[in-house]
PDB file of C-alpha atoms and ligand atoms in Angstrom:
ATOM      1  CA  UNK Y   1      13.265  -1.826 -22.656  1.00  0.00           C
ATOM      2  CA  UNK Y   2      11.039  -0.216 -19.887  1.00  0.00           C
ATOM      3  CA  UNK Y   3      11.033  -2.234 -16.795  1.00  0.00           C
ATOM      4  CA  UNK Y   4       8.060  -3.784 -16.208  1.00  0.00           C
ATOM      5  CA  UNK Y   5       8.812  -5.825 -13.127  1.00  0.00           C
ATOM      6  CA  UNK Y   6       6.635  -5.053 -10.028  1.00  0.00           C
ATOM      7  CA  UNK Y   7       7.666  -4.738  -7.048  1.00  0.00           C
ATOM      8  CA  UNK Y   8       6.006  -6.421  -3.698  1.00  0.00           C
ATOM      9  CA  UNK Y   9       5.721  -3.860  -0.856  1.00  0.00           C
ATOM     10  CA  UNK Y  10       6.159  -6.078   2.843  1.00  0.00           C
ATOM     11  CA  UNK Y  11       4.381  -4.415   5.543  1.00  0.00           C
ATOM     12  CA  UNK Y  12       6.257  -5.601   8.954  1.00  0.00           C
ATOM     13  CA  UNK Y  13       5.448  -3.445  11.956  1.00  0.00           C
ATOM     14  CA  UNK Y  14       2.998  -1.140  12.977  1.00  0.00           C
ATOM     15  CA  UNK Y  15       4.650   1.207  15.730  1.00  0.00           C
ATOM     16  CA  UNK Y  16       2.343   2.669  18.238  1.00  0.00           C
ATOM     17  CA  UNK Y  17       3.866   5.824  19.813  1.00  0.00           C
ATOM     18  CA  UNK Y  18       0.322   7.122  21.081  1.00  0.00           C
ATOM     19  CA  UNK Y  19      -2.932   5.469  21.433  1.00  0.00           C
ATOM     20  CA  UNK Y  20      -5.716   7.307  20.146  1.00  0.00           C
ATOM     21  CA  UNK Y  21      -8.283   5.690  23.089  1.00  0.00           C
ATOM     22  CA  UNK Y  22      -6.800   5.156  26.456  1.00  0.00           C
ATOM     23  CA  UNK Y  23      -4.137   2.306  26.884  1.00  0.00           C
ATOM     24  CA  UNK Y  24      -4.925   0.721  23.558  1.00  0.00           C
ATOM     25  CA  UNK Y  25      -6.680   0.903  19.842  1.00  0.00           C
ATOM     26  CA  UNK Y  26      -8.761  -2.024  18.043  1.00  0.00           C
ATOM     27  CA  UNK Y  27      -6.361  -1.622  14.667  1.00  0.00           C
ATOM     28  CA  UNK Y  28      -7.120  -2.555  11.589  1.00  0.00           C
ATOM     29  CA  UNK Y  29      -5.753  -1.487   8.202  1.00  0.00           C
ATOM     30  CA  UNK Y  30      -7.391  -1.111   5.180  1.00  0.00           C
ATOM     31  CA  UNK Y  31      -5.836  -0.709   1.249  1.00  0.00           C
ATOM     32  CA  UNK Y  32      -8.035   0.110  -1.734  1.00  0.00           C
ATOM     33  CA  UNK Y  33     -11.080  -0.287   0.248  1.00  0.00           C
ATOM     34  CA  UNK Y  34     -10.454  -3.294   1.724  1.00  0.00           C
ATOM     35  CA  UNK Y  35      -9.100  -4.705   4.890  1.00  0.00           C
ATOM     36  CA  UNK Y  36      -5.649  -5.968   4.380  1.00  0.00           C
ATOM     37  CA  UNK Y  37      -4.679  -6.637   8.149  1.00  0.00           C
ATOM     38  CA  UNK Y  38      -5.646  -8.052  10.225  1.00  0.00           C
ATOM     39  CA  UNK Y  39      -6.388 -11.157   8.261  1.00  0.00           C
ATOM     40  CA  UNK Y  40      -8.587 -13.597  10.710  1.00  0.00           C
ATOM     41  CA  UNK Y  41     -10.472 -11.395  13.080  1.00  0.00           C
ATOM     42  CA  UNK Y  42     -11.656  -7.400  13.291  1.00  0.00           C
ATOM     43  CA  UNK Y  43      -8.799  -5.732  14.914  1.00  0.00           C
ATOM     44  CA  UNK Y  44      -5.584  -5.864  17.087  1.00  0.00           C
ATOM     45  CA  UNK Y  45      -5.385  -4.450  19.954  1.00  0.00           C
ATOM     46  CA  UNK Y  46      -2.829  -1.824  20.174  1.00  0.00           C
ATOM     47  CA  UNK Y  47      -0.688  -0.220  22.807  1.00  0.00           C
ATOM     48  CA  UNK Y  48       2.149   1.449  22.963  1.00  0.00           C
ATOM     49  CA  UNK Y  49       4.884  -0.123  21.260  1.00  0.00           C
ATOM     50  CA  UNK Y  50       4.912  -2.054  18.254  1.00  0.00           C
ATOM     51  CA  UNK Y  51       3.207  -5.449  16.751  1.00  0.00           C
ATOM     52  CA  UNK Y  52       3.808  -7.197  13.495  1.00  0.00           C
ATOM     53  CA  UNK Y  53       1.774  -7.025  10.606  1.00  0.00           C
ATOM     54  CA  UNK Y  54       3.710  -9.074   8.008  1.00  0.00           C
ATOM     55  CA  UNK Y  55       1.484  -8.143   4.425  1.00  0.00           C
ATOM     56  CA  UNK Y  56       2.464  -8.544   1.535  1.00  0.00           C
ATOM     57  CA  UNK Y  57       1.268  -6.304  -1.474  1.00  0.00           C
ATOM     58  CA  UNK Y  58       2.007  -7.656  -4.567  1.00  0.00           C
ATOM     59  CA  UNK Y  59       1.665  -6.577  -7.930  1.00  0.00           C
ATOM     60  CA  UNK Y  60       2.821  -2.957  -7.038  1.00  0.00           C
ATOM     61  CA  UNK Y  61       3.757  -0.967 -10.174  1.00  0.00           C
ATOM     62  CA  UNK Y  62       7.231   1.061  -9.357  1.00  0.00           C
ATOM     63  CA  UNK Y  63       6.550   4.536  -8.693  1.00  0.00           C
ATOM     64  CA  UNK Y  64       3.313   4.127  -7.593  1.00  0.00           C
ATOM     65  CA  UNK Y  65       1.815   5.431  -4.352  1.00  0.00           C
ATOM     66  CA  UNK Y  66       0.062   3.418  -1.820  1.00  0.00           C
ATOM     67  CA  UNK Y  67      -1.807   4.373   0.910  1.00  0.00           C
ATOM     68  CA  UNK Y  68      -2.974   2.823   3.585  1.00  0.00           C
ATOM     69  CA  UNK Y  69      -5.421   4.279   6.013  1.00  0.00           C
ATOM     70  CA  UNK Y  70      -5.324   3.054  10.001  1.00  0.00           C
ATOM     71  CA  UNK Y  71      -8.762   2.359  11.377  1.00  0.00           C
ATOM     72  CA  UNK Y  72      -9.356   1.811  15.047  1.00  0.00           C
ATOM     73  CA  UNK Y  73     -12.550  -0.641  15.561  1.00  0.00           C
ATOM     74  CA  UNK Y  74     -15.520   0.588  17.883  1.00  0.00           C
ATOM     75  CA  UNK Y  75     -18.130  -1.414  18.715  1.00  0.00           C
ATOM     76  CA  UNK Y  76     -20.855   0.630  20.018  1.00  0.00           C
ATOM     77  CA  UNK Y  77     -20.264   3.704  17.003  1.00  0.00           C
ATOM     78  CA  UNK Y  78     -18.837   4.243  13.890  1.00  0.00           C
ATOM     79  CA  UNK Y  79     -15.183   2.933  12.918  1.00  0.00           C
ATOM     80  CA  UNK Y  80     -12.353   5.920  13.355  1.00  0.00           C
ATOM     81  CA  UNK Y  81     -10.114   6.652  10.646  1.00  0.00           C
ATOM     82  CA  UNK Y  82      -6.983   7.495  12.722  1.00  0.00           C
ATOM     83  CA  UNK Y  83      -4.582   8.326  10.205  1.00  0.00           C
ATOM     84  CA  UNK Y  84      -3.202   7.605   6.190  1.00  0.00           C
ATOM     85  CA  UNK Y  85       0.159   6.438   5.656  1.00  0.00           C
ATOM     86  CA  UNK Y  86       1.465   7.122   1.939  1.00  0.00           C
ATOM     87  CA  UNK Y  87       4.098   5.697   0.244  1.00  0.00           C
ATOM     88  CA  UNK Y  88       6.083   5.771  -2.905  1.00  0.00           C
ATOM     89  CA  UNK Y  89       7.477   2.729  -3.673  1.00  0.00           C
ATOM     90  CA  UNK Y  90      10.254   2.766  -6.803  1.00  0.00           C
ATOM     91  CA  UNK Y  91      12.842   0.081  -6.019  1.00  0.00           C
ATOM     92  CA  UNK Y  92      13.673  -2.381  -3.617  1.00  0.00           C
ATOM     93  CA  UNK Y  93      15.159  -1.581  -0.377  1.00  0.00           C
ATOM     94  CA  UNK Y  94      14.741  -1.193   3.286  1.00  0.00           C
ATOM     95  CA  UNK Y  95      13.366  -1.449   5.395  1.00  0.00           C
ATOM     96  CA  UNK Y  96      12.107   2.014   5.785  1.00  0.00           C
ATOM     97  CA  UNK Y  97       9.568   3.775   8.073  1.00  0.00           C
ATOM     98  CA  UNK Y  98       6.428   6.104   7.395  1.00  0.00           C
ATOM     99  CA  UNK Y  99       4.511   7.982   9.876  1.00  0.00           C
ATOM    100  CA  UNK Y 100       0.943   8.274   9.829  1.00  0.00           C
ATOM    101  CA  UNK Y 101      -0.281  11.411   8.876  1.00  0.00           C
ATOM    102  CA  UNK Y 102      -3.299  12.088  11.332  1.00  0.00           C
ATOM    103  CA  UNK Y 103      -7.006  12.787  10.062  1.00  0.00           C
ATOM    104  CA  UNK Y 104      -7.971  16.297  11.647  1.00  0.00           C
ATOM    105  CA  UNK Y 105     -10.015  15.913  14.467  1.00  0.00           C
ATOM    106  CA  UNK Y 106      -8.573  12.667  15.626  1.00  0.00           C
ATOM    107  CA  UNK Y 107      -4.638  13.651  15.687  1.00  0.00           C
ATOM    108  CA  UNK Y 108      -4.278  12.429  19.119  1.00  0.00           C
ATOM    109  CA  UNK Y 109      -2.644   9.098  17.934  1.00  0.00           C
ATOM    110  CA  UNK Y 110       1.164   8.354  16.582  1.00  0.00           C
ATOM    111  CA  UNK Y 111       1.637   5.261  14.223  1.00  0.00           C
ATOM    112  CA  UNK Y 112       4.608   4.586  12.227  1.00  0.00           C
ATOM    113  CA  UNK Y 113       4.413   1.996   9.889  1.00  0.00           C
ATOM    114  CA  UNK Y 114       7.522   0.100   9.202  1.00  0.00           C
ATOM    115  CA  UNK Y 115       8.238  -1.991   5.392  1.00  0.00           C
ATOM    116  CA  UNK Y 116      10.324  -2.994   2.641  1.00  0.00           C
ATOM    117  CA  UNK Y 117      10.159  -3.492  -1.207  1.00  0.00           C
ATOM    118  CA  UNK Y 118      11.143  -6.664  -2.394  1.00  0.00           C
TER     119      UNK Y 118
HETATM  120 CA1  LIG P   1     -11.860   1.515  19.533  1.00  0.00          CA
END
């Protein structure tokens, strides 16, 4: 019998190790298209350090790969897409922590993103 449970991948903490703008970014984080975090307003403001995100993705398929791309909020011009972070997610466990992998041009900032499968 194949296993056909999914698995539910819990974002908890977005790390900031460098800001992208100077003291802080206006996060936001977006899956599939769509904004998964924040939930009740346009961004978070960011500084160094880290802030909780607690997301849950449900419904993830066990071996799949998610990505998530890290968005900083400008109000005056175009949103910046800081960074991706990808993950393979094929049991439960962790909680373990990805880096974002910087979009050229804008590799100034460092995020880690820290979650667990349950
Ligand atoms: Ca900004």
């Amino acid at each position: 019998m194949p296993d056909t449970n999914t698995l539910t991948c819990h974002l908890l903490k977005l790390n900031c190790y460098f800001t992208d703008e100077t003291k802080q970014d206006e996060i936001f984080i977006k899956f599939n298209g769509k904004k998964i975090w924040p939930t009740d307003k346009k961004y978070v403001g960011v500084g160094l350090g880290d802030v909780d995100i607690n997301v849950k993705l449900e419904g993830i398929t066990p071996h799949e790969t998610l990505t998530l791309e890290v968005w900083d909020y400008d109000l005056w011009s175009p949103n910046d897409l800081l960074g991706k972070c990808t993950m393979i997610i094929d049991q439960k466990g962790g909680p373990f922590s990805t880096d974002m992998v910087p979009i050229k041009g804008t590799d100034k900032a460092r995020y880690t993103l820290e979650w667990q499968a349950v």
